[in-house]
Short mmCIF file of C-alpha atoms and ligand atoms in Angstrom, two decimals:
data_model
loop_
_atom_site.label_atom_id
_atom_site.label_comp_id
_atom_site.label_asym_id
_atom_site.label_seq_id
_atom_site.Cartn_x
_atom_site.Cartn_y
_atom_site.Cartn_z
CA UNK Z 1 0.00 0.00 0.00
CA UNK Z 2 1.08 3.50 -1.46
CA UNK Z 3 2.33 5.16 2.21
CA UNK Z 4 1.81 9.16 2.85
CA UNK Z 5 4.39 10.12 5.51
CA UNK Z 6 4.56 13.82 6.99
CA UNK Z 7 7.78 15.17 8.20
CA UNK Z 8 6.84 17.71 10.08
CA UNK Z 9 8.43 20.34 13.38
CA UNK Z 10 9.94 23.64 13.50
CA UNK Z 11 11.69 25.60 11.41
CA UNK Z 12 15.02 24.39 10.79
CA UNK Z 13 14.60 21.08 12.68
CA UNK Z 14 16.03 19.62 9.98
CA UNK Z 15 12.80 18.16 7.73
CA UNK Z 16 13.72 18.79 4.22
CA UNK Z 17 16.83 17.60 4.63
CA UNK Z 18 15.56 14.31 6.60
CA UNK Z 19 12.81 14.27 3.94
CA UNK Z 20 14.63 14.23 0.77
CA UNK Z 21 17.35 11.54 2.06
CA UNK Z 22 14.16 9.34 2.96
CA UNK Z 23 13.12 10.11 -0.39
CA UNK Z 24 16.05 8.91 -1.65
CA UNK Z 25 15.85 5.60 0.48
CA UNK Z 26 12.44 4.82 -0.56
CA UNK Z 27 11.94 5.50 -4.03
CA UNK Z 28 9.36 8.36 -2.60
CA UNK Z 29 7.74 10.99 -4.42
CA UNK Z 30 8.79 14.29 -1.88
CA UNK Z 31 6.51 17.45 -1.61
CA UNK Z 32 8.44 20.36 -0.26
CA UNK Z 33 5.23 22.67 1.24
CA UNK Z 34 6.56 25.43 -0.02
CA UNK Z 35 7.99 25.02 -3.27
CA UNK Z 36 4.46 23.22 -3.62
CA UNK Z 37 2.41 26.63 -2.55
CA UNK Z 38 4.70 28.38 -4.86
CA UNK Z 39 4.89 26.93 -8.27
CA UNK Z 40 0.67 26.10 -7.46
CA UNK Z 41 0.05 29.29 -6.60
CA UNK Z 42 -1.71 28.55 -3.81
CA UNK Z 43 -1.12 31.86 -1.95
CA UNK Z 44 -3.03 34.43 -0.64
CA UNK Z 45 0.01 36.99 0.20
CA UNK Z 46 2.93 37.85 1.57
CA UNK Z 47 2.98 38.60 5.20
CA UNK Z 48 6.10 41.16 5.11
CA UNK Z 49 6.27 41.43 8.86
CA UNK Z 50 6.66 37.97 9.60
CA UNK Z 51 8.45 37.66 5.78
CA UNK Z 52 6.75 34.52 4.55
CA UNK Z 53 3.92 33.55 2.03
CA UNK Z 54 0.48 33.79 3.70
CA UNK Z 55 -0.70 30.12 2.23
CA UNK Z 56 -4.35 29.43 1.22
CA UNK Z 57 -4.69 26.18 3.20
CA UNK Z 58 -8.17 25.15 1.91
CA UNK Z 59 -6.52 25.39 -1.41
CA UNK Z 60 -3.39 23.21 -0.21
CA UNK Z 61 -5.88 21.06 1.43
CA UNK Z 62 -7.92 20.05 -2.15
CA UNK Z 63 -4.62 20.21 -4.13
CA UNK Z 64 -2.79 17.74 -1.80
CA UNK Z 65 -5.35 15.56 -1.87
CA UNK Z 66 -5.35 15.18 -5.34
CA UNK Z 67 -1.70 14.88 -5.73
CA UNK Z 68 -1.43 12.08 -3.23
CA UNK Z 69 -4.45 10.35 -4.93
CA UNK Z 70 -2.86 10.34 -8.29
CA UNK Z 71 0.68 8.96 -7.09
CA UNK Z 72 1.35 5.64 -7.43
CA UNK Z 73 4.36 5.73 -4.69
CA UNK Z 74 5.17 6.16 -1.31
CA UNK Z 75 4.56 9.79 -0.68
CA UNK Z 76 6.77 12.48 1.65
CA UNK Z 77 5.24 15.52 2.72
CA UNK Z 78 7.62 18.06 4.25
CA UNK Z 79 6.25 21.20 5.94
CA UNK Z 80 5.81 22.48 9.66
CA UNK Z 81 2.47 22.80 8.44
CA UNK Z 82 1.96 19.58 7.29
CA UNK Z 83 0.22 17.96 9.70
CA UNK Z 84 -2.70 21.40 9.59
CA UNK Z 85 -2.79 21.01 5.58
CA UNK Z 86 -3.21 16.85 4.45
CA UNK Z 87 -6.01 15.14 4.32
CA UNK Z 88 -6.04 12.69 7.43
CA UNK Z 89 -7.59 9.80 5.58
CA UNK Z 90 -4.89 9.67 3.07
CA UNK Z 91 -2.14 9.76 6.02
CA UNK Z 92 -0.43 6.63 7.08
CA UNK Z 93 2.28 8.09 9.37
CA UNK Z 94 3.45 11.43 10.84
CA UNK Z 95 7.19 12.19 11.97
CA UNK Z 96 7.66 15.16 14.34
CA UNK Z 97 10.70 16.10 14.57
CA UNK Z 98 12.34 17.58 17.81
CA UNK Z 99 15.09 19.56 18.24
CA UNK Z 100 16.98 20.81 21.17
CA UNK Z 101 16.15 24.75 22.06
CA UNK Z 102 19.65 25.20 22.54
CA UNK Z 103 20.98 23.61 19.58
CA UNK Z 104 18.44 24.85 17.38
CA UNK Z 105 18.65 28.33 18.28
CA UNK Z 106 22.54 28.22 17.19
CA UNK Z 107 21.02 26.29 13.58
CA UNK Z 108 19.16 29.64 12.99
CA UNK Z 109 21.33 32.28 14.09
CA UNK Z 110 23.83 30.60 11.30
CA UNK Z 111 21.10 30.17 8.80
CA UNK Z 112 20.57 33.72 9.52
CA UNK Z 113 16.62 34.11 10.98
CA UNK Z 114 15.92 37.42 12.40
CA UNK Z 115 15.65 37.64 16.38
CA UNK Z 116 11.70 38.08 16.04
CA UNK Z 117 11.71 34.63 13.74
CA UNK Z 118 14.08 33.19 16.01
CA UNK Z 119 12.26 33.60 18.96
CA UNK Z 120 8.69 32.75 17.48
CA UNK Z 121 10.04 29.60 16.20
CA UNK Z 122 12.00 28.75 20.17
CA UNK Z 123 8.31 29.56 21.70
CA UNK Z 124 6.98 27.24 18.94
CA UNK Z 125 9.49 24.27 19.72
CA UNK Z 126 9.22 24.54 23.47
CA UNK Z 127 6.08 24.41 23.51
CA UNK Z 128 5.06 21.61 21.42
CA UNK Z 129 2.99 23.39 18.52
CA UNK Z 130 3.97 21.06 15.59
CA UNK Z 131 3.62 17.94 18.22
CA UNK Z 132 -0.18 19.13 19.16
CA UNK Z 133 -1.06 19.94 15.27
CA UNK Z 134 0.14 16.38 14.74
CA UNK Z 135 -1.86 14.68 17.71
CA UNK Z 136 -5.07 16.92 17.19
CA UNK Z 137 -5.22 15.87 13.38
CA UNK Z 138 -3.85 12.32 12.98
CA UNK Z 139 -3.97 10.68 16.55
CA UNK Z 140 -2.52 7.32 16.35
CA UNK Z 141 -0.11 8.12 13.35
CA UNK Z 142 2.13 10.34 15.29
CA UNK Z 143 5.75 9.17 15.97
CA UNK Z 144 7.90 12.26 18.06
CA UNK Z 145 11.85 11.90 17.39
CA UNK Z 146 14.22 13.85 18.77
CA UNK Z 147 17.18 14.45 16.50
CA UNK Z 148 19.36 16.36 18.29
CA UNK Z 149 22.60 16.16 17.61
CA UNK Z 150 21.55 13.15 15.71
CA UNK Z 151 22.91 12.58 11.86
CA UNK Z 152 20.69 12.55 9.01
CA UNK Z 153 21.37 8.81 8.10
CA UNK Z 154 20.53 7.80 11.84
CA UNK Z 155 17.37 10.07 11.80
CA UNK Z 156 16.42 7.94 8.26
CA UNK Z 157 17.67 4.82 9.99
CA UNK Z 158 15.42 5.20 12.51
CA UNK Z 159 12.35 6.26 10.64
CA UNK Z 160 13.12 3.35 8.13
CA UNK Z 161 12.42 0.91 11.13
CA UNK Z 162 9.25 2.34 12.35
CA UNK Z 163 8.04 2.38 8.69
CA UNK Z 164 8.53 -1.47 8.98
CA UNK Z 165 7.40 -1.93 12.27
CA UNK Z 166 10.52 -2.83 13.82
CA UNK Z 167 10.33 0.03 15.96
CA UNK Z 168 7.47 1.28 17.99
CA UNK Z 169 6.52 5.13 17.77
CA UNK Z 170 5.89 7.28 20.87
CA UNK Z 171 5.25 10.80 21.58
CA UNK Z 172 4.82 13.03 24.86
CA UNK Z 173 8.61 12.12 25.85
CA UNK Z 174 10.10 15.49 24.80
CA UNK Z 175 10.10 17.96 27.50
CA UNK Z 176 12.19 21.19 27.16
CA UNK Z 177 10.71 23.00 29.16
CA UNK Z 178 11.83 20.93 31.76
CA UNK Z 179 15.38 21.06 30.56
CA UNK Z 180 15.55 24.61 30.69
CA UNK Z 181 14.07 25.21 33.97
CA UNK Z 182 16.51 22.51 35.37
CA UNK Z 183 19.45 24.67 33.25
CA UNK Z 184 18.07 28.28 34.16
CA UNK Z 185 17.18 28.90 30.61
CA UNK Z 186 13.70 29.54 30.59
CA UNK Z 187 13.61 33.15 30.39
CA UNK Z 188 16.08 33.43 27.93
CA UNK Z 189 14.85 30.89 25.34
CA UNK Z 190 10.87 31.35 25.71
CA UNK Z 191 10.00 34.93 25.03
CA UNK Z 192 6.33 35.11 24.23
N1 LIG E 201 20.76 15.98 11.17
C1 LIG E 201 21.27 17.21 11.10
N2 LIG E 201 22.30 17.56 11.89
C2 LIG E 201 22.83 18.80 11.85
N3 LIG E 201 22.37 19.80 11.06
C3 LIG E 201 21.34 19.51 10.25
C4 LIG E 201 20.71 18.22 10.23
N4 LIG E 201 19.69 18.25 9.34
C5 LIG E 201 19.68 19.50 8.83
N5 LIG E 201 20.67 20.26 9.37
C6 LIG E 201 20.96 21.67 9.07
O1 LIG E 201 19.95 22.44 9.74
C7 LIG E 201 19.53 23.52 8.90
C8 LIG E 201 18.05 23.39 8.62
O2 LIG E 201 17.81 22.18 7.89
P1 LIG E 201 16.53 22.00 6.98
O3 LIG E 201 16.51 20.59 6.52
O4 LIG E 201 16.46 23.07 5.95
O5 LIG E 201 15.39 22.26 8.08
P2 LIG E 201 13.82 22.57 7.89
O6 LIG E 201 13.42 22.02 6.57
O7 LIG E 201 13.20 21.87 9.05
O8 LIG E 201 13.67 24.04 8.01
C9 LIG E 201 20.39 23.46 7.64
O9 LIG E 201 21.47 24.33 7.81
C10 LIG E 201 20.85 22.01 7.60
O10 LIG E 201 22.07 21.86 6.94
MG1 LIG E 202 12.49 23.00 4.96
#
């Protein structure tokens, strides 16, 4: 059976490059969210104080659907969005993954995020928002993995054995808030 797996967490996690090297593994057909809102046009704006595409998600909704329906292989969905934007019925498994506060912090100060995207996206991680999208639309699909520090083969590794159910999936283990209390970080890594 034709599989539909979301990759899905904060920005710069690490998804598309997880996604397209379990692409690579699989044979998979790999949607990028937004190259596809892009070349589909399926935008309603730009949002120039947050600086990103303002995407029409009942549009990405139908057009998804369709895609995915029309494949005839595995399927990789790659977005932080994903999880808001594919139709759960067509889903066979979600990946969220989790990255350290601390270490992902450094990831976007060198990939060059401004301070107000930088701290959005901390407040986002710590606080679960890709996880809970993920439970709220495809309970019993979701599979949490924390990949810090964690190589891109061992990442695919990984998802490669819960794919064939030689690994169980789990989620609710991640708790950084709890690290950073126990550090003293709180207050400098969750600004909201
Ligand atoms: N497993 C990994 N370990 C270390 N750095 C990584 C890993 N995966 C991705 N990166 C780096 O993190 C940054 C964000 O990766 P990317 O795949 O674009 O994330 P996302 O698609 O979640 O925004 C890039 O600079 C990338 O090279
Ligand atoms: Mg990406």
């Amino acid at each position: 059976m034709k599989r539909v797996i979301l990759v899905t967490g904060t920005p710069c996690v690490g998804k598309t490059t997880t996604a397209r090297a379990l692409a690579e593994n699989l044979g998979a057909v790999c949607i990028n969210l937004t190259e596809f809102a892009k070349t589909r046009g399926l935008t309603l704006g730009e949002d120039r104080v947050r600086q990103t595409i303002i995407v029409d998600e009942e549009a990405m909704y139908k057009s998804l659907g369709e895609s995915i329906s029309a494949a005839n292989t595995d399927i990789i969905i790659d977005g932080h969005y994903a999880a808001a934007v594919t139709p759960s019925e067509l889903v066979t498994h979600v990946f969220v993954l989790r990255r350290n506060p601390i270490e992902l912090k450094k990831e976007m100060q060198c990939c060059g995020f401004s301070a107000t995207k930088i701290d959005e996206n901390l407040s986002a991680e710590i606080l679960d928002s890709c996880l809970i999208e993920a439970l709220q639309n495809h309970p019993d699909k979701v599979c949490e993995l924390d990949v810090s520090g964690q190589a891109t083969e061992d990442i695919v590794d990984v998802i490669l054995k819960v794919l064939n159910k030689d690994r169980n999936c789990s989620s609710g283990f991640v708790d950084w808030l709890d690290m950073l209390e126990r550090e003293g970080l709180t207050d400098r890594y969750l600004r909201v």
